[in-house]
C-alpha positions in Angstrom: -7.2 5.8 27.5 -4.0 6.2 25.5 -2.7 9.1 27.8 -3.5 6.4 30.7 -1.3 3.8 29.3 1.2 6.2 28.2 1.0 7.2 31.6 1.2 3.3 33.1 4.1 2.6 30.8 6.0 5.6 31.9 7.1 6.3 28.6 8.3 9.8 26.9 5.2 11.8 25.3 7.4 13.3 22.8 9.8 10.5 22.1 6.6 8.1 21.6 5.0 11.4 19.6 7.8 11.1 17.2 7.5 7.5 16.8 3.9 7.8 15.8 4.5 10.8 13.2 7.5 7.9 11.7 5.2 5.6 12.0 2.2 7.3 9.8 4.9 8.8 7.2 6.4 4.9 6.9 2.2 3.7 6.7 1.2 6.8 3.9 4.6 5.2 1.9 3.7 1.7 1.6 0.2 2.6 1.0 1.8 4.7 -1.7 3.9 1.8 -2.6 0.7 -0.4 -2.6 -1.1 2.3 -4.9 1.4 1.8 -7.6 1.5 -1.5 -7.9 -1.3 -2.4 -8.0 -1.7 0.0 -11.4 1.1 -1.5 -12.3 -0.8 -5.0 -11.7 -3.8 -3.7 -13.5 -1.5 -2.3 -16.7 -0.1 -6.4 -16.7 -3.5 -8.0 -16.7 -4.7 -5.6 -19.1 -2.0 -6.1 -21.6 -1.9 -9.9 -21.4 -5.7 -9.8 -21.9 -5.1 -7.8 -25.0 -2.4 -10.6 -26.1 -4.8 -13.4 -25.6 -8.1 -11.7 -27.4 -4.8 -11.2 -30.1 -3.9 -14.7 -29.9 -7.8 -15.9 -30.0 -8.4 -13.2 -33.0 -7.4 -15.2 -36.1 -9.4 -18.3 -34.4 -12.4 -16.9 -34.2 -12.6 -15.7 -37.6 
């Protein structure tokens, strides 16, 4: 089906080759980009919990 529409658009197989491969290297980056964030995300939730079971500590006692 993709060939047919690559076909129906009349566009370049290797130009529209070369946009996929930029396209896949740009996707694996953000998913990358995505990956360490979010362990960054998880690193900031975990030390703020730590603060607040800190914080609640002396309380509880």
């Amino acid at each position: 089906m993709a060939k047919a529409l690559v076909g129906h658009l009349g566009g370049d197989a290797s130009q529209l080759s070369m946009e996929n491969a930029r396209l896949r290297t740009r996707v694996q980056a953000l998913q990358a980009e995505i990956s360490e964030l979010r362990a960054q995300n998880d690193a900031l939730v975990s030390a703020k919990a730590e603060a607040l079971i800190e914080s609640a500590a002396p309380q509880l006692v």
